[in-house]
CSV table of C-alpha atoms and ligand atoms in Angstrom, one decimal:
chain,number,residue,atom,x,y,z
B,65,MET,CA,-18.8,-5.6,8.7
B,66,LEU,CA,-15.6,-7.5,7.9
B,67,LEU,CA,-13.4,-5.8,10.5
B,68,LYS,CA,-15.7,-5.0,13.5
B,69,ASP,CA,-13.6,-3.4,16.2
B,70,LYS,CA,-10.2,-4.4,14.7
B,71,VAL,CA,-7.3,-2.0,14.8
B,72,VAL,CA,-5.7,-1.4,11.4
B,73,LEU,CA,-2.3,0.5,10.7
B,74,ILE,CA,-1.7,1.9,7.2
B,75,THR,CA,1.4,3.7,5.9
B,76,GLY,CA,1.0,6.4,3.4
B,77,GLY,CA,-2.7,6.8,4.7
B,78,SER,CA,-3.0,10.7,4.0
B,79,ARG,CA,-3.7,10.5,0.2
B,80,GLY,CA,-4.6,8.3,-2.8
B,81,ILE,CA,-4.8,4.6,-2.2
B,82,GLY,CA,-3.9,4.7,1.5
B,83,ALA,CA,-6.6,7.3,2.3
B,84,ALA,CA,-9.2,5.2,0.5
B,85,VAL,CA,-8.1,2.1,2.2
B,86,ALA,CA,-8.3,3.9,5.6
B,87,VAL,CA,-11.9,5.1,5.1
B,88,GLU,CA,-12.9,1.5,3.8
B,89,MET,CA,-11.5,-0.1,6.9
B,90,ALA,CA,-13.5,2.2,9.1
B,91,ARG,CA,-16.7,1.5,7.0
B,92,GLN,CA,-15.9,-2.3,7.9
B,93,GLY,CA,-15.8,-1.4,11.6
B,94,ALA,CA,-12.1,-0.8,12.3
B,95,ASP,CA,-10.2,1.9,14.1
B,96,VAL,CA,-7.4,3.3,12.0
B,97,ALA,CA,-3.8,4.6,12.5
B,98,ILE,CA,-2.2,6.2,9.5
B,99,ASN,CA,1.3,7.2,8.9
B,100,SER,CA,2.3,9.8,6.2
B,101,HIS,CA,5.2,11.8,5.2
B,102,SER,CA,4.2,15.3,5.8
B,103,GLY,CA,0.6,14.4,5.7
B,104,GLY,CA,-0.7,17.8,7.0
B,105,SER,CA,-4.2,18.8,6.1
B,106,ALA,CA,-4.6,15.7,3.9
B,107,ALA,CA,-4.1,13.5,6.9
B,108,ALA,CA,-6.7,15.7,8.8
B,109,GLU,CA,-9.3,15.1,6.1
B,110,VAL,CA,-8.7,11.4,6.4
B,111,ILE,CA,-9.1,11.5,10.2
B,112,ALA,CA,-12.5,13.4,9.8
B,113,ALA,CA,-13.5,10.8,7.0
B,114,VAL,CA,-12.8,7.8,9.3
B,115,GLU,CA,-14.7,9.5,12.2
B,116,ALA,CA,-17.6,10.1,10.0
B,117,GLN,CA,-17.8,6.3,10.0
B,118,GLY,CA,-18.1,6.3,13.8
B,119,ARG,CA,-14.5,5.1,14.1
B,120,ARG,CA,-11.4,6.6,15.8
B,121,CYS,CA,-8.2,7.6,13.8
B,122,ILE,CA,-4.8,8.9,14.6
B,123,SER,CA,-2.1,10.3,12.3
B,124,VAL,CA,1.5,9.8,12.9
B,125,GLU,CA,4.1,11.6,10.7
B,126,GLY,CA,7.4,9.9,9.6
B,127,ASP,CA,9.6,8.8,6.9
B,128,VAL,CA,9.0,5.0,6.4
B,129,ALA,CA,12.6,4.8,5.1
B,130,LEU,CA,13.8,5.2,8.6
B,131,PRO,CA,13.7,2.2,10.8
B,132,GLU,CA,12.9,4.2,13.8
B,133,THR,CA,9.5,5.4,12.1
B,134,ALA,CA,8.2,1.9,12.3
B,135,ALA,CA,8.8,1.5,15.9
B,136,ALA,CA,7.2,4.8,16.6
B,137,PHE,CA,4.2,4.2,14.6
B,138,VAL,CA,3.3,0.9,16.1
B,139,GLU,CA,4.0,2.3,19.6
B,140,ALA,CA,1.6,5.2,19.0
B,141,ALA,CA,-1.1,2.9,17.5
B,142,VAL,CA,-0.9,0.6,20.6
B,143,GLU,CA,-1.0,3.5,23.1
B,144,ALA,CA,-4.1,5.0,21.2
B,145,PHE,CA,-5.9,1.7,20.7
B,146,GLY,CA,-4.3,-1.0,22.7
B,147,LYS,CA,-3.4,-3.5,19.9
B,148,VAL,CA,-2.5,-4.1,16.1
B,149,ASP,CA,-4.8,-6.6,14.2
B,150,VAL,CA,-4.0,-5.6,10.7
B,151,PHE,CA,-1.0,-3.8,8.9
B,152,VAL,CA,-1.4,-2.4,5.5
B,153,SER,CA,2.2,-1.4,3.9
B,154,ASN,CA,1.2,1.2,1.3
B,155,ALA,CA,3.6,4.2,1.4
B,156,GLY,CA,5.4,4.6,-2.0
B,157,ILE,CA,6.8,6.9,-4.5
B,158,CYS,CA,7.4,6.6,-8.3
B,159,PRO,CA,9.5,9.5,-9.6
B,160,PHE,CA,9.2,8.6,-13.3
B,161,HIS,CA,12.8,8.9,-14.9
B,162,ALA,CA,14.6,7.3,-17.8
B,163,PHE,CA,16.8,4.4,-17.2
B,164,LEU,CA,20.2,5.6,-18.9
B,165,ASP,CA,20.7,8.7,-16.8
B,166,MET,CA,18.7,7.5,-13.7
B,167,PRO,CA,20.4,9.5,-10.7
B,168,ALA,CA,21.8,7.3,-8.2
B,169,GLU,CA,19.8,9.2,-5.5
B,170,THR,CA,16.5,8.6,-7.2
B,171,LEU,CA,17.1,4.9,-7.3
B,172,LYS,CA,18.4,4.8,-3.7
B,173,ARG,CA,15.4,6.9,-2.2
B,174,THR,CA,12.9,4.8,-4.3
B,175,MET,CA,14.3,1.6,-2.9
B,176,GLU,CA,14.6,2.9,0.6
B,177,VAL,CA,11.0,4.3,0.7
B,178,ASN,CA,9.2,1.5,-1.2
B,179,LEU,CA,11.1,-1.6,-0.2
B,180,HIS,CA,13.0,-0.9,3.0
B,181,GLY,CA,10.2,1.0,4.4
B,182,ALA,CA,7.9,-1.8,3.7
B,183,TYR,CA,10.4,-4.2,5.4
B,184,PHE,CA,10.8,-2.1,8.7
B,185,MET,CA,7.1,-1.4,9.0
B,186,THR,CA,6.2,-5.0,8.5
B,187,GLN,CA,8.7,-6.2,10.9
B,188,ALA,CA,7.6,-3.8,13.6
B,189,ALA,CA,3.8,-4.7,13.1
B,190,ALA,CA,4.5,-8.4,13.1
B,191,ASN,CA,6.5,-8.1,16.3
B,192,GLN,CA,3.6,-6.6,18.0
B,193,MET,CA,1.2,-9.2,16.6
B,194,VAL,CA,3.5,-12.0,17.8
B,195,LYS,CA,3.7,-10.2,21.4
B,196,GLN,CA,-0.2,-10.1,21.4
B,197,GLY,CA,-0.3,-13.8,20.4
B,198,ASN,CA,-3.7,-13.5,18.5
B,199,GLY,CA,-2.4,-13.7,15.1
B,200,GLY,CA,-3.0,-10.9,12.5
B,201,ALA,CA,-3.2,-9.9,8.9
B,202,ILE,CA,-0.6,-7.9,6.7
B,203,VAL,CA,-1.4,-6.8,3.4
B,204,ALA,CA,1.2,-5.0,1.2
B,205,ILE,CA,0.2,-2.7,-1.7
B,206,SER,CA,2.3,-4.1,-4.6
B,207,SER,CA,1.4,-3.5,-8.1
B,208,ILE,CA,0.8,-4.8,-11.6
B,209,SER,CA,4.3,-3.5,-12.0
B,210,ALA,CA,5.6,-6.5,-9.9
B,211,LEU,CA,4.7,-8.5,-13.0
B,212,VAL,CA,5.4,-6.3,-15.9
B,213,GLY,CA,7.9,-3.4,-16.7
B,214,GLY,CA,7.9,0.4,-17.4
B,215,GLU,CA,10.3,2.3,-19.6
B,216,PHE,CA,10.5,5.2,-17.0
B,217,GLN,CA,10.1,2.8,-13.8
B,218,THR,CA,13.3,0.7,-13.9
B,219,HIS,CA,13.9,1.9,-10.3
B,220,TYR,CA,10.4,1.4,-9.2
B,221,THR,CA,9.1,-1.9,-10.6
B,222,PRO,CA,11.8,-3.9,-8.8
B,223,THR,CA,10.6,-2.5,-5.5
B,224,LYS,CA,7.0,-3.7,-6.3
B,225,ALA,CA,8.2,-7.1,-7.1
B,226,GLY,CA,10.4,-6.9,-4.0
B,227,VAL,CA,7.3,-6.1,-1.8
B,228,HIS,CA,5.4,-9.0,-3.1
B,229,SER,CA,8.4,-11.3,-2.5
B,230,LEU,CA,8.7,-10.0,1.1
B,231,MET,CA,4.9,-10.9,1.6
B,232,GLN,CA,5.7,-14.5,0.3
B,233,SER,CA,8.6,-14.9,2.6
B,234,CYS,CA,6.9,-13.4,5.7
B,235,ALA,CA,3.8,-15.7,5.0
B,236,ILE,CA,6.3,-18.5,5.7
B,237,ALA,CA,8.1,-16.8,8.5
B,238,LEU,CA,4.9,-15.7,10.3
B,239,GLY,CA,2.4,-18.6,9.6
B,240,LYS,CA,3.4,-20.3,12.7
B,241,HIS,CA,2.1,-17.3,14.6
B,242,GLY,CA,-1.2,-17.2,12.7
B,243,ILE,CA,-0.2,-14.0,11.0
B,244,ARG,CA,-1.3,-14.0,7.2
B,245,CYS,CA,0.6,-12.0,4.7
B,246,ASN,CA,-0.7,-11.1,1.3
B,247,SER,CA,-0.3,-8.6,-1.6
B,248,VAL,CA,-2.7,-6.6,-3.6
B,249,LEU,CA,-1.4,-5.7,-7.1
B,250,PRO,CA,-3.3,-2.3,-8.3
B,251,GLY,CA,-3.2,-1.5,-12.0
B,252,THR,CA,-3.1,2.2,-12.7
B,253,ILE,CA,-4.9,4.2,-10.3
B,254,LEU,CA,-5.6,8.0,-10.6
B,255,THR,CA,-3.7,9.4,-7.6
B,256,ASP,CA,-0.9,12.2,-7.2
B,257,ILE,CA,1.8,9.6,-7.8
B,258,ASN,CA,0.9,9.6,-11.5
B,259,LYS,CA,-0.9,13.0,-12.0
B,260,ASP,CA,1.9,14.4,-14.1
B,261,ASP,CA,2.5,11.2,-16.1
B,262,LEU,CA,-1.2,11.0,-17.0
B,263,ALA,CA,-1.4,14.7,-17.7
B,264,ASP,CA,-0.2,13.7,-21.3
B,265,PRO,CA,-3.5,13.1,-23.0
B,266,LYS,CA,-1.9,10.6,-25.4
B,267,LYS,CA,-0.5,8.6,-22.5
B,268,ARG,CA,-3.7,8.7,-20.7
B,269,GLU,CA,-5.6,7.5,-23.7
B,270,TYR,CA,-3.2,4.6,-24.3
B,271,MET,CA,-3.4,3.5,-20.6
B,272,GLU,CA,-7.3,3.6,-20.7
B,273,GLY,CA,-7.3,1.6,-24.0
B,274,ARG,CA,-5.4,-1.2,-22.3
B,275,ILE,CA,-8.1,-1.9,-19.7
B,276,PRO,CA,-10.8,-4.3,-20.5
B,277,LEU,CA,-13.2,-2.6,-18.0
B,278,GLY,CA,-12.7,0.7,-19.8
B,279,ARG,CA,-11.5,3.0,-17.2
B,280,LEU,CA,-8.5,3.7,-15.1
B,281,GLY,CA,-8.8,2.8,-11.5
B,282,GLN,CA,-9.9,5.0,-8.4
B,283,PRO,CA,-8.3,4.8,-4.9
B,284,GLU,CA,-11.8,3.3,-3.8
B,285,ASP,CA,-11.3,0.4,-6.2
B,286,ILE,CA,-8.5,-1.0,-4.0
B,287,GLY,CA,-10.3,-0.9,-0.5
B,288,GLY,CA,-12.6,-4.0,-1.0
B,289,ALA,CA,-9.6,-6.3,-1.8
B,290,VAL,CA,-7.6,-5.1,1.1
B,291,ALA,CA,-10.5,-5.5,3.4
B,292,PHE,CA,-11.2,-9.1,2.1
B,293,LEU,CA,-7.5,-10.1,2.6
B,294,ALA,CA,-7.5,-8.6,6.1
B,295,SER,CA,-10.7,-10.3,7.2
B,296,ASP,CA,-11.5,-13.6,8.3
B,297,MET,CA,-13.2,-14.2,4.8
B,298,ALA,CA,-9.5,-14.9,3.8
B,299,ALA,CA,-8.6,-17.2,6.9
B,300,TYR,CA,-6.8,-19.6,4.7
B,301,VAL,CA,-5.3,-17.1,2.3
B,302,THR,CA,-1.6,-16.3,2.8
B,303,GLY,CA,1.3,-15.7,0.4
B,304,ALA,CA,-1.2,-14.7,-2.3
B,305,ALA,CA,-1.4,-11.8,-4.8
B,306,LEU,CA,-4.6,-10.2,-5.8
B,307,LEU,CA,-4.6,-8.3,-9.0
B,308,VAL,CA,-7.1,-5.3,-9.0
B,309,ASP,CA,-6.3,-3.8,-12.5
B,310,GLY,CA,-9.6,-3.8,-14.5
B,311,GLY,CA,-8.1,-6.6,-16.5
B,312,ALA,CA,-5.0,-4.7,-17.8
B,313,PHE,CA,-2.5,-7.4,-17.1
B,314,VAL,CA,-4.2,-10.1,-19.0
B,315,ASN,CA,-4.9,-8.0,-22.1
B,316,LEU,CA,-2.3,-8.9,-24.7
B,317,GLN,CA,-4.6,-8.4,-27.8
W,555,NAI,N1,-1.6,5.0,-8.2
W,555,NAI,C1,-1.2,3.8,-8.9
W,555,NAI,O1,-1.4,3.7,-10.0
W,555,NAI,C2,-0.6,2.7,-8.1
W,555,NAI,C3,0.0,2.8,-7.0
W,555,NAI,N2,0.5,1.8,-6.2
W,555,NAI,C4,1.1,1.8,-5.1
W,555,NAI,O2,0.3,2.2,-4.1
W,555,NAI,C5,0.9,3.0,-3.0
W,555,NAI,C6,0.2,4.3,-2.7
W,555,NAI,O3,0.4,5.2,-3.7
W,555,NAI,P1,-0.7,6.4,-4.4
W,555,NAI,O4,-1.7,6.3,-3.5
W,555,NAI,O5,-0.9,6.1,-5.9
W,555,NAI,O6,0.3,7.7,-4.1
W,555,NAI,P2,0.1,9.0,-3.5
W,555,NAI,O7,1.3,9.9,-3.9
W,555,NAI,O8,-1.2,9.4,-3.7
W,555,NAI,O9,0.3,8.7,-1.9
W,555,NAI,C7,1.3,8.3,-1.3
W,555,NAI,C8,1.3,8.3,0.2
W,555,NAI,O10,2.6,7.7,0.7
W,555,NAI,C9,3.0,8.7,1.6
W,555,NAI,N3,4.5,8.5,1.5
W,555,NAI,C10,5.4,8.9,0.4
W,555,NAI,N4,6.4,8.6,0.8
W,555,NAI,C11,6.6,8.5,2.2
W,555,NAI,C12,7.6,8.2,3.1
W,555,NAI,N5,8.9,8.2,2.8
W,555,NAI,N6,7.3,7.9,4.3
W,555,NAI,C13,5.9,7.9,4.7
W,555,NAI,N7,4.9,8.0,3.9
W,555,NAI,C14,5.3,8.3,2.6
W,555,NAI,C15,2.5,10.0,1.2
W,555,NAI,O11,2.5,10.8,2.4
W,555,NAI,C16,1.0,9.6,0.9
W,555,NAI,O12,0.3,9.4,2.0
W,555,NAI,C17,2.4,3.0,-3.5
W,555,NAI,O13,3.0,2.0,-2.8
W,555,NAI,C18,2.3,2.7,-4.9
W,555,NAI,O14,3.5,2.1,-5.4
W,555,NAI,C19,0.5,0.6,-6.9
W,555,NAI,C20,0.0,0.3,-8.1
W,555,NAI,C21,-0.6,1.5,-8.9
W,556,LIG,C1,2.7,5.3,-10.8
W,556,LIG,C2,2.3,4.6,-11.9
W,556,LIG,O1,1.2,5.3,-12.8
W,556,LIG,C3,1.5,3.3,-11.4
W,556,LIG,O2,2.4,2.7,-10.5
W,556,LIG,C4,2.1,1.4,-10.6
W,556,LIG,O3,2.5,0.6,-9.7
W,556,LIG,C5,1.2,1.0,-11.9
W,556,LIG,O4,1.9,0.0,-12.4
W,556,LIG,C6,1.3,2.3,-12.5
W,556,LIG,O5,2.3,2.2,-13.5
């Protein structure tokens, strides 16, 4: 087990990648706190799946775009489990939309959830880790989209580049406290975030065709990379980015 008796906090942990990461963390021996926005029954399913691994789980609802959500999430986790060892910044949205008529509100909301949310949450988790004095690990779910663009993602890709940049700067700011900060860059993973976009068979076939490993990703494909970066196996890894994309990024021709 890579994370025996560690406490892991995950934003956006009720569905998709965050939910799969929560279960993997539990499989690796950790207790888990998930945040989500209206997680409802999905959050309850994640709690059950973590408990099935013999670990504890709490769910705290809140919009990561609001600074007060971060303080409340960390406080609830400390109250339940006594500490924070690992923080995974995962919550995100991607409302696909063309560039030329992008509504200002869609741009603003995407920035606030994906980037400001990651900032507030990372800051709150890091403050708790510094207070504890034992170091820690922070992993942000960035994206292959931090490196390459998307016609209908002009509001989204800058947030994913920003999240990785946040991890790089935090690696420097927090290194003296023994806190490591890294990013995981998933390729296209089948979740609710792209359900509508990939409902178009032509788009889905095109995306699949770009991937040397021959398939789109599943949420479970991301858990191992996060567990590695969160664990002592990665004790000398900070400010790094790990692509988990089936080879899509390097596939020029
Ligand atoms: N699915 C994909 O192909 C990829 C996803 N990502 C990133 O992975 C992360 C998770 O995405 P998926 O699992 O695919 O999406 P999803 O839509 O399946 O899950 C999103 C999660 O974030 C939560 N969430 C959304 N807005 C929130 C808010 N304002 N406050 C708190 N929680 C909120 C939801 O409650 C849910 O738990 C996102 O940051 C996304 O950008 C990165 C690369 C690829
Ligand atoms: C939502 C998209 O399908 C997904 O999000 C990302 O970050 C990936 O690059 C995919 O485009």
